[in-house]
Protein backbone atom coordinates (compact mmCIF):
# COMPACT_ATOMS: atom_id res chain seq x y z
CA UNK A 1 0.00 0.00 0.00
CA UNK A 2 1.62 3.27 -1.14
CA UNK A 3 2.53 5.73 1.49
CA UNK A 4 0.06 8.50 1.99
CA UNK A 5 0.83 11.76 0.19
CA UNK A 6 2.30 14.38 2.37
CA UNK A 7 0.72 17.76 2.32
CA UNK A 8 2.93 20.79 2.83
CA UNK A 9 1.34 24.00 3.78
CA UNK A 10 2.76 27.23 2.21
CA UNK A 11 1.58 30.63 3.06
CA UNK A 12 0.51 32.71 0.01
CA UNK A 13 -1.48 35.77 0.63
CA UNK A 14 -2.71 34.29 3.81
CA UNK A 15 -3.89 31.06 2.06
CA UNK A 16 -2.77 27.47 2.44
CA UNK A 17 -1.58 25.77 -0.93
CA UNK A 18 -0.87 22.08 -1.60
CA UNK A 19 2.62 21.00 -3.00
CA UNK A 20 1.02 19.43 -6.13
CA UNK A 21 -0.37 22.79 -7.13
CA UNK A 22 3.03 24.36 -6.65
CA UNK A 23 4.64 21.73 -9.02
CA UNK A 24 1.97 22.26 -11.69
CA UNK A 25 2.54 25.99 -11.67
CA UNK A 26 6.29 25.49 -12.10
CA UNK A 27 5.78 23.33 -15.23
CA UNK A 28 3.49 25.87 -16.83
CA UNK A 29 6.06 28.62 -16.25
CA UNK A 30 8.81 26.55 -17.86
CA UNK A 31 6.70 25.93 -20.98
CA UNK A 32 6.00 29.61 -21.27
CA UNK A 33 9.73 30.39 -21.08
CA UNK A 34 10.46 27.78 -23.85
CA UNK A 35 7.80 29.32 -26.05
CA UNK A 36 9.33 32.70 -25.63
CA UNK A 37 12.86 31.40 -26.40
CA UNK A 38 11.72 29.64 -29.63
CA UNK A 39 9.71 32.55 -30.90
CA UNK A 40 12.48 35.04 -30.40
CA UNK A 41 15.57 33.72 -32.50
CA UNK A 42 18.64 35.98 -32.20
CA UNK A 43 19.44 38.26 -35.20
CA UNK A 44 23.02 36.95 -35.60
CA UNK A 45 21.58 33.47 -36.03
CA UNK A 46 19.21 34.67 -38.72
CA UNK A 47 22.08 36.47 -40.53
CA UNK A 48 24.26 33.39 -40.30
CA UNK A 49 21.46 31.20 -41.66
CA UNK A 50 20.92 33.66 -44.54
CA UNK A 51 24.64 33.64 -45.36
CA UNK A 52 24.72 29.85 -45.35
CA UNK A 53 21.75 29.84 -47.69
CA UNK A 54 23.46 32.28 -50.09
CA UNK A 55 26.68 30.26 -49.95
CA UNK A 56 24.73 27.13 -50.66
CA UNK A 57 23.03 28.72 -53.65
CA UNK A 58 26.34 30.11 -54.92
CA UNK A 59 28.11 26.77 -54.55
CA UNK A 60 25.21 25.03 -56.24
CA UNK A 61 25.40 27.39 -59.24
CA UNK A 62 29.18 27.05 -59.45
CA UNK A 63 28.98 23.28 -59.17
CA UNK A 64 26.38 23.24 -61.96
CA UNK A 65 28.67 25.45 -64.07
CA UNK A 66 31.67 23.21 -63.36
CA UNK A 67 29.66 20.13 -64.19
CA UNK A 68 28.66 21.67 -67.52
CA UNK A 69 32.28 22.62 -68.21
CA UNK A 70 33.46 19.12 -67.35
CA UNK A 71 30.79 17.63 -69.60
CA UNK A 72 31.85 19.96 -72.41
CA UNK A 73 35.51 19.03 -71.91
CA UNK A 74 34.55 15.37 -71.89
CA UNK A 75 32.73 15.77 -75.20
CA UNK A 76 35.66 17.71 -76.69
CA UNK A 77 38.13 15.12 -75.41
CA UNK A 78 36.12 12.31 -76.93
CA UNK A 79 35.92 14.18 -80.23
CA UNK A 80 39.69 14.80 -80.17
CA UNK A 81 40.30 11.17 -79.29
CA UNK A 82 38.18 10.10 -82.26
CA UNK A 83 40.06 12.49 -84.53
CA UNK A 84 43.38 11.25 -83.14
CA UNK A 85 42.38 7.65 -83.73
CA UNK A 86 41.35 8.53 -87.29
CA UNK A 87 44.62 10.39 -87.82
CA UNK A 88 46.65 7.46 -86.47
CA UNK A 89 44.77 5.09 -88.72
CA UNK A 90 45.30 7.30 -91.77
CA UNK A 91 48.97 7.84 -90.91
CA UNK A 92 49.40 4.09 -90.51
CA UNK A 93 47.80 3.53 -93.92
CA UNK A 94 50.00 6.21 -95.44
CA UNK A 95 53.12 4.67 -93.88
CA UNK A 96 52.18 1.31 -95.32
CA UNK A 97 51.60 2.92 -98.71
CA UNK A 98 54.88 4.84 -98.56
CA UNK A 99 56.76 1.69 -97.58
CA UNK A 100 55.20 -0.20 -100.48
CA UNK A 101 55.87 2.69 -102.88
CA UNK A 102 59.47 2.91 -101.69
CA UNK A 103 59.99 -0.78 -102.35
CA UNK A 104 58.26 -0.46 -105.74
CA UNK A 105 60.37 2.60 -106.57
CA UNK A 106 63.60 0.79 -105.75
CA UNK A 107 62.46 -2.14 -107.86
CA UNK A 108 61.46 0.17 -110.72
CA UNK A 109 64.78 2.04 -110.49
CA UNK A 110 66.65 -1.22 -110.99
CA UNK A 111 64.37 -2.13 -113.88
CA UNK A 112 64.74 1.32 -115.47
CA UNK A 113 68.53 1.15 -115.11
CA UNK A 114 68.59 -2.28 -116.75
CA UNK A 115 66.31 -1.04 -119.56
CA UNK A 116 68.47 2.05 -120.07
CA UNK A 117 71.53 -0.16 -120.41
CA UNK A 118 69.72 -2.36 -122.93
CA UNK A 119 68.49 0.64 -124.93
CA UNK A 120 71.97 2.17 -124.90
CA UNK A 121 73.47 -1.15 -126.01
CA UNK A 122 70.92 -1.48 -128.81
CA UNK A 123 71.59 2.10 -129.94
CA UNK A 124 75.35 1.52 -130.05
CA UNK A 125 74.87 -1.76 -131.89
CA UNK A 126 72.75 0.05 -134.47
CA UNK A 127 75.66 2.51 -134.92
CA UNK A 128 78.34 -0.15 -135.34
CA UNK A 129 78.80 0.60 -139.04
CA UNK A 130 78.78 4.38 -138.56
CA UNK A 131 81.64 6.86 -138.82
CA UNK A 132 81.92 10.53 -137.91
CA UNK A 133 84.20 12.73 -140.02
CA UNK A 134 84.99 15.99 -138.23
CA UNK A 135 86.72 18.95 -139.89
CA UNK A 136 85.99 18.52 -143.62
CA UNK A 137 85.29 21.94 -145.07
CA UNK A 138 81.71 22.92 -145.91
CA UNK A 139 80.92 22.79 -149.62
CA UNK A 140 83.66 20.33 -150.61
CA UNK A 141 80.99 17.68 -151.24
CA UNK A 142 79.46 19.90 -153.99
CA UNK A 143 76.40 18.07 -155.32
CA UNK A 144 77.45 14.51 -154.45
CA UNK A 145 78.68 13.68 -150.95
CA UNK A 146 79.21 10.02 -151.86
CA UNK A 147 81.85 10.88 -154.46
CA UNK A 148 83.63 13.05 -151.89
CA UNK A 149 83.61 10.30 -149.27
CA UNK A 150 84.78 7.63 -151.71
CA UNK A 151 87.82 9.79 -152.50
CA UNK A 152 88.43 10.55 -148.82
CA UNK A 153 88.32 6.87 -147.87
CA UNK A 154 90.65 5.93 -150.72
CA UNK A 155 93.04 8.60 -149.41
CA UNK A 156 92.84 7.26 -145.84
CA UNK A 157 93.34 3.64 -146.95
CA UNK A 158 96.11 4.60 -149.38
CA UNK A 159 94.34 3.05 -152.36
CA UNK A 160 95.25 4.17 -155.85
CA UNK A 161 94.35 3.30 -159.40
CA UNK A 162 91.28 1.17 -159.96
CA UNK A 163 91.15 -0.22 -156.40
CA UNK A 164 87.50 0.12 -155.36
CA UNK A 165 86.50 2.31 -152.41
CA UNK A 166 84.52 0.82 -149.51
CA UNK A 167 80.78 0.82 -150.15
CA UNK A 168 78.71 3.47 -148.41
CA UNK A 169 75.12 2.82 -147.40
CA UNK A 170 74.23 6.45 -146.69
CA UNK A 171 75.83 9.72 -145.58
CA UNK A 172 74.88 13.29 -144.63
CA UNK A 173 76.01 16.31 -142.65
CA UNK A 174 74.71 16.76 -139.11
CA UNK A 175 71.25 18.28 -139.00
CA UNK A 176 71.96 21.87 -137.98
CA UNK A 177 72.09 25.20 -139.83
CA UNK A 178 75.03 25.82 -142.17
CA UNK A 179 77.71 27.60 -140.10
CA UNK A 180 79.43 30.84 -141.02
CA UNK A 181 82.83 30.58 -142.81
CA UNK A 182 84.69 31.37 -139.56
CA UNK A 183 82.89 28.61 -137.63
CA UNK A 184 83.75 24.87 -137.52
CA UNK A 185 82.11 22.83 -140.30
CA UNK A 186 79.32 20.37 -139.59
CA UNK A 187 80.19 16.75 -138.88
CA UNK A 188 79.67 14.22 -141.68
CA UNK A 189 77.84 11.07 -140.55
CA UNK A 190 78.52 7.97 -142.65
CA UNK A 191 77.02 4.50 -142.47
CA UNK A 192 79.21 1.92 -144.17
CA UNK A 193 77.67 -1.10 -145.81
CA UNK A 194 80.09 -3.46 -144.07
CA UNK A 195 81.43 -3.31 -140.53
CA UNK A 196 84.83 -4.65 -141.67
CA UNK A 197 85.29 -1.67 -144.01
CA UNK A 198 84.45 0.73 -141.18
CA UNK A 199 87.01 -0.91 -138.87
CA UNK A 200 89.65 -0.82 -141.58
CA UNK A 201 89.14 2.92 -142.08
CA UNK A 202 89.34 3.62 -138.32
CA UNK A 203 92.57 1.63 -137.95
CA UNK A 204 94.12 3.28 -141.01
CA UNK A 205 93.23 6.76 -139.71
CA UNK A 206 94.59 6.13 -136.20
CA UNK A 207 97.74 8.14 -135.52
CA UNK A 208 97.72 9.90 -138.90
CA UNK A 209 97.51 13.62 -139.57
CA UNK A 210 94.72 13.68 -142.11
CA UNK A 211 94.14 16.69 -144.43
CA UNK A 212 91.66 17.37 -147.19
CA UNK A 213 91.89 20.45 -149.37
CA UNK A 214 94.35 21.96 -146.91
CA UNK A 215 92.20 21.42 -143.82
CA UNK A 216 92.81 18.93 -141.02
CA UNK A 217 90.08 16.42 -140.24
CA UNK A 218 89.57 13.39 -137.97
CA UNK A 219 87.69 10.08 -138.10
CA UNK A 220 85.78 8.73 -135.09
CA UNK A 221 83.42 5.96 -134.13
CA UNK A 222 79.76 7.00 -133.85
CA UNK A 223 78.61 6.27 -130.31
CA UNK A 224 75.43 7.08 -128.40
CA UNK A 225 75.29 10.17 -126.20
CA UNK A 226 75.65 8.05 -123.03
CA UNK A 227 78.69 6.18 -124.34
CA UNK A 228 80.24 9.47 -125.48
CA UNK A 229 79.69 10.85 -121.98
CA UNK A 230 81.37 7.82 -120.40
CA UNK A 231 84.37 8.17 -122.69
CA UNK A 232 84.65 11.91 -122.05
CA UNK A 233 85.21 11.20 -118.34
CA UNK A 234 88.68 9.85 -119.22
CA UNK A 235 89.84 13.06 -120.95
CA UNK A 236 92.27 14.16 -118.22
CA UNK A 237 93.65 10.66 -117.82
CA UNK A 238 94.26 10.37 -121.55
CA UNK A 239 96.35 13.55 -121.48
CA UNK A 240 98.39 12.19 -118.59
CA UNK A 241 98.93 8.86 -120.36
CA UNK A 242 100.02 10.67 -123.50
CA UNK A 243 102.63 12.59 -121.51
CA UNK A 244 103.83 9.31 -120.01
CA UNK A 245 103.97 7.74 -123.52
CA UNK A 246 101.74 4.91 -122.33
CA UNK A 247 99.63 3.00 -124.82
CA UNK A 248 95.91 3.13 -124.04
CA UNK A 249 92.50 2.71 -125.57
CA UNK A 250 88.82 2.91 -124.61
CA UNK A 251 86.69 -0.15 -125.14
CA UNK A 252 82.94 -0.43 -125.20
CA UNK A 253 81.21 0.29 -122.88
CA UNK A 254 83.43 3.03 -121.45
CA UNK A 255 86.29 0.77 -120.31
CA UNK A 256 89.82 2.19 -120.26
CA UNK A 257 92.52 -0.27 -121.28
CA UNK A 258 96.15 0.61 -120.51
CA UNK A 259 99.32 -1.30 -121.40
CA UNK A 260 102.26 -0.86 -119.01
CA UNK A 261 105.40 -2.99 -119.43
CA UNK A 262 103.46 -5.50 -121.48
CA UNK A 263 100.72 -5.81 -118.87
CA UNK A 264 97.20 -4.96 -120.04
CA UNK A 265 95.07 -3.26 -117.40
CA UNK A 266 91.35 -2.55 -117.54
CA UNK A 267 89.56 0.16 -115.57
CA UNK A 268 85.80 0.57 -115.38
CA UNK A 269 85.75 4.11 -114.01
CA UNK A 270 88.05 7.17 -114.01
CA UNK A 271 88.33 7.01 -110.20
CA UNK A 272 89.50 3.41 -110.29
CA UNK A 273 91.99 4.15 -113.07
CA UNK A 274 93.46 7.24 -111.39
CA UNK A 275 93.82 5.47 -108.04
CA UNK A 276 95.79 2.56 -109.54
CA UNK A 277 97.78 4.49 -112.17
CA UNK A 278 98.96 7.06 -109.61
CA UNK A 279 100.77 4.17 -107.88
CA UNK A 280 102.18 2.73 -111.12
CA UNK A 281 103.14 6.10 -112.65
CA UNK A 282 103.81 8.37 -109.64
CA UNK A 283 105.91 10.82 -111.67
CA UNK A 284 102.92 11.85 -113.79
CA UNK A 285 100.27 12.18 -111.06
Steps between C-alpha positions, in 0.01 A plus 500: 500500500662827386591746763253777550577826320647762718342838495721803551341821595642823343382840585393708195301806562377352818382177325612141538619330163571131433849392360340343187361836400840657548661237263233553233557873502875450457449284187271754340757775558775293339289438188430868471873578519573239223234654280653838542853370423386324177299791373777749550809368290807726530580728200858369460356152457263620231787680319718192523220281364446746212872498418508121501203499266671744260822298514305187429330659201831639373677166537210326331519736200878466479480123528240496221729721289800276571299192417400654167862595431618150586233351275606733219866407550404134502318540169793694351747241628299219348480687170877562506561137588288393203688739273832376639400140441397588144827686447703207635312263275553721195867554586543125540340444159720768348812346656406164356442661161828692515688185598344311210567789260860522619552131434327532161711806417823319582386207289400731214832687523687174450272409211537845341879483536506157336272624219716809449806279466319280248377800300848653503650168389245467220567858387876442489452172316288681242791746455768234458546575130498878548786748474528867591728720289579826679673796334427457127430842355142598416421487129774254401233235437347722225194317367605144587623417850553134409764586240678717757498225762617233256804716421561576868489132595733406215739767631480366857550138389777596257323345202591612151410413145193287444487361856135534604400719795302351790126500436293765674141435601411863571660827611405857595613802698370545854154652511571859602513833315794562266768678707672824408840474321686579825320224693586126511336296222221254571587138571448247220317185613568190290350153518719242330346198336742264674634515854840366386546798266416740783756336731764509229449874450520570876823301537655665194411848630636437851815701568498676162479872433221506246442801268252568224523808282746651746285446809561251780227249578449197727312169487309365801264223596134604528385427854182581691486809720536288817804313369655829386445638850668197658800535271528874564556429871847365412616821327743610773638150540561471127709818507704364789554167323609681186761692699620172650514343149277217619289309251128513578159458347132520596287194447125472494327572732722774643786274614853642505770254398863588577817309411794544739814287458306249295226469761148585383287670764128571486321771697124541519495854637730806500528484881617140491749574222647809668536323835697209350699693237618757756681211673641356176596837347567727801710745297201603288235533773 
